[in-house]
XYZ file of C-alpha atoms in Angstrom:
315
model
C 141.346 119.146 48.995
C 139.326 121.031 46.392
C 137.547 124.251 47.231
C 133.847 124.632 47.873
C 131.912 125.814 44.829
C 130.828 129.420 45.292
C 127.108 129.475 44.567
C 127.004 133.212 45.235
C 128.681 133.689 41.834
C 127.302 132.630 38.446
C 129.709 130.379 36.558
C 130.483 127.123 34.754
C 132.577 124.351 36.278
C 134.102 121.751 34.000
C 133.771 118.191 35.251
C 131.387 115.343 36.033
C 128.356 116.293 38.138
C 128.903 113.103 40.141
C 132.230 114.508 41.395
C 131.384 118.203 41.565
C 128.302 117.480 43.704
C 130.543 116.855 46.720
C 131.913 120.407 46.459
C 128.524 122.058 46.851
C 127.614 123.409 50.257
C 124.671 121.519 51.805
C 121.420 123.418 51.409
C 122.903 126.037 49.078
C 120.761 125.547 45.933
C 117.160 126.696 45.446
C 116.547 125.037 42.081
C 118.190 122.320 40.019
C 117.048 122.353 36.397
C 118.607 120.236 33.696
C 118.357 118.108 30.590
C 120.790 115.194 30.960
C 121.907 113.027 28.028
C 119.082 110.822 26.783
C 119.617 107.083 26.541
C 121.028 105.739 23.280
C 121.040 108.975 21.277
C 124.439 110.657 21.110
C 128.002 110.466 22.417
C 128.444 114.268 22.624
C 132.024 113.662 21.418
C 132.858 111.778 24.627
C 134.700 108.465 24.675
C 132.749 105.321 25.550
C 133.778 101.714 26.094
C 131.392 99.541 24.073
C 132.702 96.475 25.955
C 131.633 97.729 29.381
C 129.039 94.957 29.741
C 131.725 92.346 29.104
C 133.874 93.944 31.808
C 130.928 93.904 34.222
C 130.223 90.236 33.582
C 133.910 89.437 34.137
C 133.469 90.796 37.665
C 130.497 88.532 38.298
C 127.767 90.999 37.328
C 124.962 90.473 34.843
C 122.776 92.579 32.572
C 119.861 92.670 35.017
C 121.893 94.261 37.841
C 123.296 97.682 37.020
C 126.686 98.574 38.484
C 126.971 101.865 40.311
C 127.740 104.907 38.222
C 131.219 105.247 39.728
C 132.223 101.721 38.615
C 130.589 102.186 35.221
C 132.512 105.388 34.595
C 135.805 103.846 35.752
C 135.269 101.069 33.204
C 134.993 103.635 30.391
C 131.226 104.054 30.357
C 129.507 107.326 29.441
C 126.115 108.460 30.729
C 123.466 107.770 28.084
C 125.461 104.969 26.450
C 124.568 102.215 28.914
C 123.738 98.750 27.510
C 120.118 99.068 28.697
C 117.713 101.839 29.739
C 117.611 100.322 33.235
C 121.325 100.923 33.712
C 120.879 104.493 32.485
C 117.974 105.184 34.850
C 119.954 103.796 37.787
C 123.019 105.907 36.989
C 121.015 109.090 36.490
C 119.259 108.549 39.806
C 122.676 107.890 41.425
C 123.839 111.320 40.288
C 120.742 113.090 41.619
C 121.198 111.279 44.931
C 124.676 112.819 45.086
C 123.244 116.258 44.317
C 120.316 116.015 46.741
C 122.137 117.337 49.884
C 122.878 120.629 48.107
C 119.163 121.337 47.576
C 117.439 123.520 50.142
C 114.527 121.875 52.024
C 112.108 124.050 50.017
C 113.935 123.589 46.737
C 112.900 121.967 43.455
C 114.406 119.708 40.809
C 113.250 119.932 37.171
C 114.468 117.214 34.780
C 113.781 117.174 31.026
C 113.926 113.757 29.322
C 112.914 112.436 25.934
C 112.051 108.877 24.932
C 113.333 106.563 22.222
C 112.500 103.346 20.385
C 114.458 100.122 20.739
C 116.480 98.677 17.901
C 118.912 95.783 18.223
C 121.321 97.724 16.018
C 120.857 101.297 17.199
C 122.065 104.447 15.473
C 124.430 106.532 17.606
C 125.567 110.001 16.602
C 128.181 112.333 18.017
C 125.859 115.264 17.342
C 122.787 116.147 15.328
C 119.254 114.967 15.810
C 118.746 111.234 16.021
C 118.407 109.596 12.632
C 118.355 112.845 10.660
C 120.779 114.796 8.511
C 124.193 113.758 7.292
C 125.993 113.773 10.629
C 128.423 110.860 11.063
C 126.886 107.958 12.941
C 127.845 104.593 14.294
C 125.999 101.401 15.002
C 126.034 99.410 18.193
C 124.359 96.187 19.127
C 122.091 96.476 22.153
C 120.852 93.396 24.022
C 117.242 92.316 23.494
C 115.053 90.767 26.168
C 111.980 91.545 28.255
C 110.493 94.863 27.151
C 113.530 95.541 24.939
C 112.036 94.456 21.606
C 112.336 95.839 18.086
C 110.230 98.977 17.508
C 109.260 99.170 21.182
C 108.774 102.629 22.676
C 110.876 102.240 25.818
C 109.145 104.695 28.199
C 112.516 105.782 29.573
C 111.168 109.020 31.130
C 108.468 107.102 33.014
C 110.987 104.531 34.257
C 113.205 107.350 35.489
C 110.345 109.125 37.281
C 109.324 105.929 39.067
C 112.935 105.255 40.092
C 113.141 108.731 41.584
C 109.906 108.184 43.507
C 111.389 104.988 44.916
C 114.396 107.046 46.071
C 112.112 109.317 48.137
C 111.635 112.169 45.679
C 108.107 113.624 45.390
C 106.910 114.051 41.793
C 104.727 117.167 41.541
C 104.261 117.533 37.786
C 104.934 115.762 34.515
C 104.947 118.705 32.119
C 104.602 117.734 28.471
C 106.748 119.800 26.147
C 104.866 119.907 22.848
C 107.356 120.516 19.995
C 105.307 121.758 17.009
C 108.265 122.135 14.655
C 109.824 118.667 14.879
C 111.262 117.669 11.482
C 109.663 114.948 9.349
C 110.643 111.313 9.874
C 110.937 108.478 7.354
C 108.745 106.028 9.319
C 105.301 105.205 7.905
C 103.998 102.859 10.598
C 103.752 105.259 13.566
C 103.181 108.899 14.466
C 106.063 111.298 14.930
C 107.485 111.579 18.441
C 106.781 115.275 19.047
C 106.900 115.714 22.809
C 109.246 115.359 25.765
C 108.730 115.182 29.519
C 109.737 117.786 32.082
C 109.458 116.361 35.602
C 109.146 118.525 38.702
C 110.459 116.847 41.861
C 110.669 118.148 45.416
C 112.184 116.666 48.546
C 110.187 114.237 50.631
C 110.055 115.490 54.236
C 110.624 113.237 57.219
C 107.024 113.841 58.199
C 104.017 115.715 56.866
C 103.494 117.042 53.362
C 106.179 118.513 51.129
C 106.560 122.313 51.282
C 108.577 124.226 48.714
C 108.866 127.569 46.960
C 106.488 127.933 44.009
C 105.016 131.007 42.323
C 102.304 129.794 39.947
C 101.819 133.356 38.657
C 105.179 133.020 36.865
C 104.113 129.988 34.824
C 102.654 130.102 31.315
C 99.195 131.547 30.664
C 96.631 129.087 31.985
C 99.184 127.237 34.164
C 98.638 123.998 32.209
C 100.930 120.971 32.280
C 101.264 120.983 28.484
C 103.458 123.738 27.032
C 104.087 124.421 23.337
C 107.589 125.668 22.535
C 109.493 125.398 19.263
C 112.764 123.467 19.142
C 115.712 125.724 18.370
C 119.164 124.980 16.989
C 121.886 124.782 19.605
C 125.186 126.620 19.817
C 128.455 125.008 18.823
C 126.830 121.981 17.217
C 124.959 121.030 20.412
C 121.591 119.775 19.203
C 119.844 119.411 22.554
C 119.779 123.015 23.752
C 117.059 124.201 26.126
C 114.763 126.784 24.483
C 114.708 129.839 26.741
C 110.903 130.026 26.467
C 110.666 126.557 28.009
C 112.905 127.089 31.007
C 112.299 130.725 31.933
C 108.864 129.960 33.496
C 110.363 126.996 35.366
C 113.129 129.178 36.822
C 110.880 132.115 37.698
C 108.223 129.908 39.300
C 110.534 127.535 41.198
C 113.402 129.769 42.347
C 112.958 132.966 44.360
C 114.553 136.169 43.037
C 118.191 136.235 44.114
C 118.213 132.465 44.610
C 120.646 129.893 43.238
C 119.974 127.800 40.122
C 122.138 124.763 39.308
C 122.266 122.923 35.973
C 124.395 119.800 36.531
C 124.371 118.952 32.779
C 124.786 122.505 31.536
C 125.554 121.870 27.863
C 126.001 125.289 26.261
C 124.783 127.094 29.373
C 121.275 128.239 28.489
C 119.739 127.547 31.913
C 122.601 129.247 33.757
C 122.401 132.285 31.457
C 118.607 132.544 31.851
C 119.006 132.344 35.627
C 121.351 135.324 35.484
C 118.999 137.254 33.188
C 116.114 136.797 35.622
C 117.958 138.002 38.710
C 119.081 134.618 40.014
C 122.574 133.209 40.396
C 123.373 130.358 38.062
C 125.925 127.566 38.386
C 126.544 124.926 35.741
C 128.511 121.680 35.533
C 129.616 120.432 32.110
C 131.840 117.461 31.269
C 132.587 118.335 27.639
C 135.348 121.002 27.505
C 134.114 122.532 24.238
C 130.553 122.939 25.502
C 131.839 124.263 28.836
C 133.717 127.036 27.045
C 130.616 127.956 25.004
C 128.595 127.983 28.225
C 131.082 130.326 29.898
C 130.715 132.801 27.069
C 126.916 132.622 27.338
C 127.040 133.241 31.089
C 129.575 136.066 30.706
C 127.282 137.717 28.189
C 124.266 137.319 30.471
C 126.050 138.682 33.524
C 128.111 141.321 31.739
C 131.201 139.812 33.315
C 134.631 139.576 31.764
C 135.778 136.201 30.432
C 137.814 134.328 33.014
C 135.743 135.138 36.128
C 135.758 132.874 39.168
C 133.271 130.370 37.769
C 135.432 129.439 34.804
C 136.987 126.468 36.531
C 137.977 122.969 35.510
C 137.467 119.923 37.717
């Protein structure tokens, strides 16, 4: 039997959030803040079975009914590489359902997601920004049908938010992250996609209205739901790193000093490091071993700890 994760210590745990969630003590986390893989963008150097839909159909399933995340993963699937956005939304919500018991009754969940356009033959990269630069890329055929049509903006963040509402989460804010320094794009028939969504969820109580910790004085000047923050290059080739200026107000407003912050898709550890810098305890889960090691160094630097402390654990 694996040990309980010590949320009183800041650290990075290597493994899948779906599995590590069961090792968290119930009601031990004040804030979950994360940016999971987006649908159809990158592999993050993880293996993926492009024939997972064929395997699902062989078991009697079909495209319109998503398998559970546990089956999908066992068949070689990777989060963000699902055949359709609907599968992705279902799997992401599955993972947050697993994490939900660890959140305190007055806790918050912040999830950052970006959107994408549909293409029958989509461009998939291991790293780098989608469709830009000279990073190696592959092509995969994605099934058309329904709203999945060429050049269609898929509204993946909105579909995710609605799915979470249906699973009894309360959506408090849809913060728009305005990215003023997005690079130019080759398209000439639409505007550049220059924003992402940052959803604030809280737990739905059994009765009455939701109550949760929130200090609006710690948010940006004006406390508006549109924030302008430049995109910054990530560490170790990770191109989807949280800018500190974006997440610091979320952490300071939604987690009390001394509280526990969890990033279940920690990447290179920015959220966990910022939690430590602001007097909180940060815990991160990361599946990619290379990113997990980078994240450990970031957390060690933020906490002043020596490399190899108790949080440097593999699943």
